[in-house]
Short mmCIF file of C-alpha atoms in Angstrom, two decimals:
data_model
loop_
_atom_site.label_atom_id
_atom_site.label_comp_id
_atom_site.label_asym_id
_atom_site.label_seq_id
_atom_site.Cartn_x
_atom_site.Cartn_y
_atom_site.Cartn_z
CA UNK A 634 197.91 95.19 116.39
CA UNK A 635 197.45 91.33 116.16
CA UNK A 636 194.61 89.63 118.06
CA UNK A 637 196.00 86.18 118.91
CA UNK A 638 193.50 83.25 118.37
CA UNK A 639 193.64 79.47 118.75
CA UNK A 640 191.65 76.96 116.71
CA UNK A 641 191.39 73.43 117.67
CA UNK A 642 190.17 70.72 115.26
CA UNK A 643 188.34 67.93 117.31
CA UNK A 644 188.61 65.68 114.33
CA UNK A 645 192.46 65.59 114.69
CA UNK A 646 192.76 65.57 118.44
CA UNK A 647 194.15 62.20 119.61
CA UNK A 648 193.77 62.79 123.24
CA UNK A 649 197.42 61.96 123.68
CA UNK A 650 197.94 64.78 126.27
CA UNK A 651 201.16 65.99 124.69
CA UNK A 652 199.74 69.58 124.81
CA UNK A 653 199.25 69.23 128.54
CA UNK A 654 202.72 67.97 129.13
CA UNK A 655 204.30 70.74 126.84
CA UNK A 656 202.25 73.24 128.69
CA UNK A 657 203.37 72.21 132.07
CA UNK A 658 207.08 72.06 131.08
CA UNK A 659 207.03 75.41 129.28
CA UNK A 660 205.16 77.20 132.03
CA UNK A 661 206.69 75.70 135.11
CA UNK A 662 203.25 74.59 136.27
CA UNK A 663 203.72 73.27 139.84
CA UNK A 664 203.03 69.65 140.79
CA UNK A 665 199.93 69.42 143.07
CA UNK A 666 200.35 65.63 144.01
CA UNK A 667 197.66 63.10 144.41
CA UNK A 668 196.29 64.41 147.66
CA UNK A 669 195.80 67.92 146.45
CA UNK A 670 194.53 66.59 143.04
CA UNK A 671 191.84 64.58 144.82
CA UNK A 672 190.62 67.88 146.25
CA UNK A 673 190.36 69.30 142.82
CA UNK A 674 193.60 71.38 143.12
CA UNK A 675 195.58 69.99 140.22
CA UNK A 676 197.17 72.62 137.98
CA UNK A 677 196.32 72.04 134.42
CA UNK A 678 196.68 75.27 132.40
CA UNK A 679 195.82 73.12 129.44
CA UNK A 680 193.44 70.12 130.13
CA UNK A 681 192.22 67.53 127.60
CA UNK A 682 188.71 66.60 128.65
CA UNK A 683 187.05 63.35 127.48
CA UNK A 684 183.48 63.67 126.56
CA UNK A 685 180.69 61.48 125.15
CA UNK A 686 177.10 61.80 123.78
CA UNK A 687 174.42 59.18 123.32
CA UNK A 688 173.88 55.67 124.77
CA UNK A 689 175.46 52.40 123.84
CA UNK A 690 175.70 51.34 120.97
CA UNK A 691 175.11 54.80 119.50
CA UNK A 692 177.80 56.70 121.52
CA UNK A 693 179.96 59.55 120.16
CA UNK A 694 183.21 60.03 122.17
CA UNK A 695 185.57 62.98 121.68
CA UNK A 696 188.50 64.85 123.41
CA UNK A 697 188.01 68.51 124.15
CA UNK A 698 191.50 70.31 124.81
CA UNK A 699 190.71 73.28 127.08
CA UNK A 700 193.22 76.12 127.54
CA UNK A 701 192.23 79.48 128.82
CA UNK A 702 189.71 81.02 126.19
CA UNK A 703 191.09 84.50 126.47
CA UNK A 704 187.69 85.91 126.09
CA UNK A 705 187.14 89.32 124.56
CA UNK A 706 184.42 89.99 127.13
CA UNK A 707 186.20 88.13 129.96
CA UNK A 708 184.13 87.66 133.20
CA UNK A 709 187.43 87.11 135.07
CA UNK A 710 188.60 90.66 134.13
CA UNK A 711 185.36 92.19 135.17
CA UNK A 712 185.29 90.64 138.68
CA UNK A 713 188.95 91.21 139.72
CA UNK A 714 188.77 93.89 142.45
CA UNK A 715 192.32 94.87 142.15
CA UNK A 716 192.72 94.80 138.29
CA UNK A 717 195.21 91.94 138.49
CA UNK A 718 193.51 90.25 135.74
CA UNK A 719 193.53 92.26 132.46
CA UNK A 720 193.50 92.03 128.83
CA UNK A 721 196.61 93.42 127.09
CA UNK A 722 196.57 95.33 123.85
CA UNK A 723 196.57 92.26 121.77
CA UNK A 724 193.59 90.80 123.56
CA UNK A 725 195.33 88.17 125.62
CA UNK A 726 194.02 87.77 129.17
CA UNK A 727 196.91 87.82 131.75
CA UNK A 728 197.40 87.97 135.60
CA UNK A 729 199.63 90.53 137.16
CA UNK A 730 200.86 88.20 140.15
CA UNK A 731 202.21 91.14 142.12
CA UNK A 732 198.66 92.66 142.22
CA UNK A 733 196.67 89.51 142.77
CA UNK A 734 195.28 89.23 146.34
CA UNK A 735 194.07 85.67 145.97
CA UNK A 736 190.38 86.50 146.47
CA UNK A 737 189.56 83.90 143.76
CA UNK A 738 186.58 85.75 142.37
CA UNK A 739 187.99 85.17 138.99
CA UNK A 740 188.12 81.42 139.41
CA UNK A 741 184.42 81.42 140.24
CA UNK A 742 183.46 83.78 137.40
CA UNK A 743 185.36 81.73 134.78
CA UNK A 744 182.77 79.54 133.06
CA UNK A 745 185.54 77.43 131.66
CA UNK A 746 187.25 76.41 134.91
CA UNK A 747 190.56 77.44 133.44
CA UNK A 748 191.97 79.33 136.41
CA UNK A 749 193.92 77.87 139.30
CA UNK A 750 194.68 79.12 142.75
CA UNK A 751 198.06 78.39 144.36
CA UNK A 752 197.09 76.83 147.73
CA UNK A 753 200.70 75.94 148.53
CA UNK A 754 204.15 77.17 147.71
CA UNK A 755 205.04 75.69 144.33
CA UNK A 756 206.47 72.24 144.38
CA UNK A 757 208.76 70.46 141.85
CA UNK A 758 210.41 67.09 142.18
CA UNK A 759 214.29 67.28 142.16
CA UNK A 760 214.42 65.66 138.72
CA UNK A 761 212.16 68.39 137.40
CA UNK A 762 213.95 71.46 138.89
CA UNK A 763 216.87 71.22 136.38
CA UNK A 764 214.44 71.65 133.53
CA UNK A 765 212.45 74.59 134.78
CA UNK A 766 211.86 77.35 131.98
CA UNK A 767 213.95 80.40 132.93
CA UNK A 768 211.67 82.45 130.77
CA UNK A 769 208.71 81.92 132.94
CA UNK A 770 208.48 83.36 136.41
CA UNK A 771 207.30 80.89 139.16
CA UNK A 772 204.04 81.89 140.76
CA UNK A 773 203.97 82.41 144.66
CA UNK A 774 201.54 80.80 147.00
CA UNK A 775 198.19 82.84 147.28
CA UNK A 776 197.79 83.87 143.57
CA UNK A 777 195.75 82.79 140.75
CA UNK A 778 197.49 81.61 137.53
CA UNK A 779 196.46 80.25 134.15
CA UNK A 780 197.33 79.87 130.39
CA UNK A 781 199.05 82.96 128.96
CA UNK A 782 199.09 81.74 125.24
CA UNK A 783 202.79 81.41 126.13
CA UNK A 784 203.24 85.15 125.93
CA UNK A 785 206.91 84.97 126.88
CA UNK A 786 207.46 83.24 123.55
CA UNK A 787 205.96 86.29 121.81
CA UNK A 788 208.38 88.63 123.68
CA UNK A 789 211.35 86.45 122.46
CA UNK A 790 210.10 86.14 118.94
CA UNK A 791 209.90 89.87 118.75
CA UNK A 792 213.40 90.46 120.34
CA UNK A 793 214.79 87.85 117.96
CA UNK A 794 213.30 89.44 114.86
CA UNK A 795 214.67 92.86 115.95
CA UNK A 796 218.08 91.38 116.58
CA UNK A 797 217.91 89.87 113.11
CA UNK A 798 217.04 93.34 111.66
CA UNK A 799 213.72 92.09 110.15
CA UNK A 800 210.01 92.62 110.60
CA UNK A 801 208.28 90.46 113.15
CA UNK A 802 205.85 87.98 111.51
CA UNK A 803 202.88 86.34 113.14
CA UNK A 804 204.28 82.95 112.14
CA UNK A 805 207.29 83.70 114.40
CA UNK A 806 205.20 83.07 117.40
CA UNK A 807 203.50 79.81 118.53
CA UNK A 808 202.44 78.51 121.95
CA UNK A 809 204.08 75.38 123.18
CA UNK A 810 200.76 73.43 123.07
CA UNK A 811 200.33 74.16 119.35
CA UNK A 812 203.99 73.42 118.50
CA UNK A 813 203.73 69.96 120.29
CA UNK A 814 200.42 68.76 119.15
CA UNK A 815 200.99 65.27 117.60
CA UNK A 816 197.87 65.28 115.61
CA UNK A 817 198.34 68.88 114.18
CA UNK A 818 194.90 69.64 115.66
CA UNK A 819 195.80 73.21 116.80
CA UNK A 820 196.24 76.42 114.80
CA UNK A 821 197.29 79.71 115.98
CA UNK A 822 197.61 83.23 114.48
CA UNK A 823 196.23 86.66 114.08
CA UNK A 824 192.34 86.75 113.89
CA UNK A 825 192.46 90.33 112.52
CA UNK A 826 194.54 89.30 109.57
CA UNK A 827 191.84 88.09 106.94
CA UNK A 828 194.48 85.95 105.11
CA UNK A 829 195.56 84.10 108.32
CA UNK A 830 194.61 80.50 108.76
CA UNK A 831 192.71 80.98 111.82
CA UNK A 832 190.58 83.74 110.17
CA UNK A 833 189.80 81.28 107.38
CA UNK A 834 188.98 78.35 109.66
CA UNK A 835 186.65 80.61 111.77
CA UNK A 836 184.41 80.91 108.67
CA UNK A 837 184.08 77.07 108.40
CA UNK A 838 180.62 75.67 109.20
CA UNK A 839 182.41 73.37 111.63
CA UNK A 840 183.62 76.21 113.87
CA UNK A 841 182.02 76.74 117.21
CA UNK A 842 182.93 78.17 120.61
CA UNK A 843 182.38 76.56 123.94
CA UNK A 844 179.36 78.05 125.91
CA UNK A 845 178.85 80.52 123.12
CA UNK A 846 175.54 81.39 124.58
CA UNK A 847 177.27 83.27 127.46
CA UNK A 848 178.51 86.05 125.18
CA UNK A 849 182.09 86.01 126.43
CA UNK A 850 183.48 85.89 122.86
CA UNK A 851 186.39 83.37 123.51
CA UNK A 852 189.48 83.59 121.35
CA UNK A 853 189.65 79.87 121.31
CA UNK A 854 187.43 78.15 118.94
CA UNK A 855 186.87 74.65 117.86
CA UNK A 856 186.21 72.73 114.60
CA UNK A 857 183.54 70.02 115.29
CA UNK A 858 183.90 66.68 113.86
CA UNK A 859 182.89 66.36 110.29
#
């Protein structure tokens, strides 16, 4: 069984936000609007966070793309009182929206701030409604949502491979943010395949995880500038 993993090369990230836009369109992420965004309620399953170190003139700036980390030891899974948040058999952390009671324990527990509560019924401008993705369910008011590694794409890729009478390959499946990345900064694949590119990149001395000291074992890792 694959263990899906994403690598992000910070040397290649341009901060263009193409991944953020692609994620929003692919996953029907609702528009919060400026008033709600000012309250910290913007929905960004994928966020590109600017960061800087040092003081002028010795300043180092970078962009850190931040999807859900899909942790192997996910705190959001541990605290969910109704088991609405779970890890599937391939290690991807998902939310069962029918079970979610909106308690938001998971949003507090997530150290990466990668989960979002639907405070209102989802809103889409008229011009956007015609472009909603029919493969992704719209989440109702009162539940928590987040990045799924575009798991619906995995289902479609497996169905297509079966329809074509061939064996599914890991390369058949790629999330929208990876596909859209203009700087080719993102890589995606099966971490349990020692020949996969993500497995090879994880051996790089440039590889690191965000908040590694917490021991959550994220399946998103980064390559520091080098």
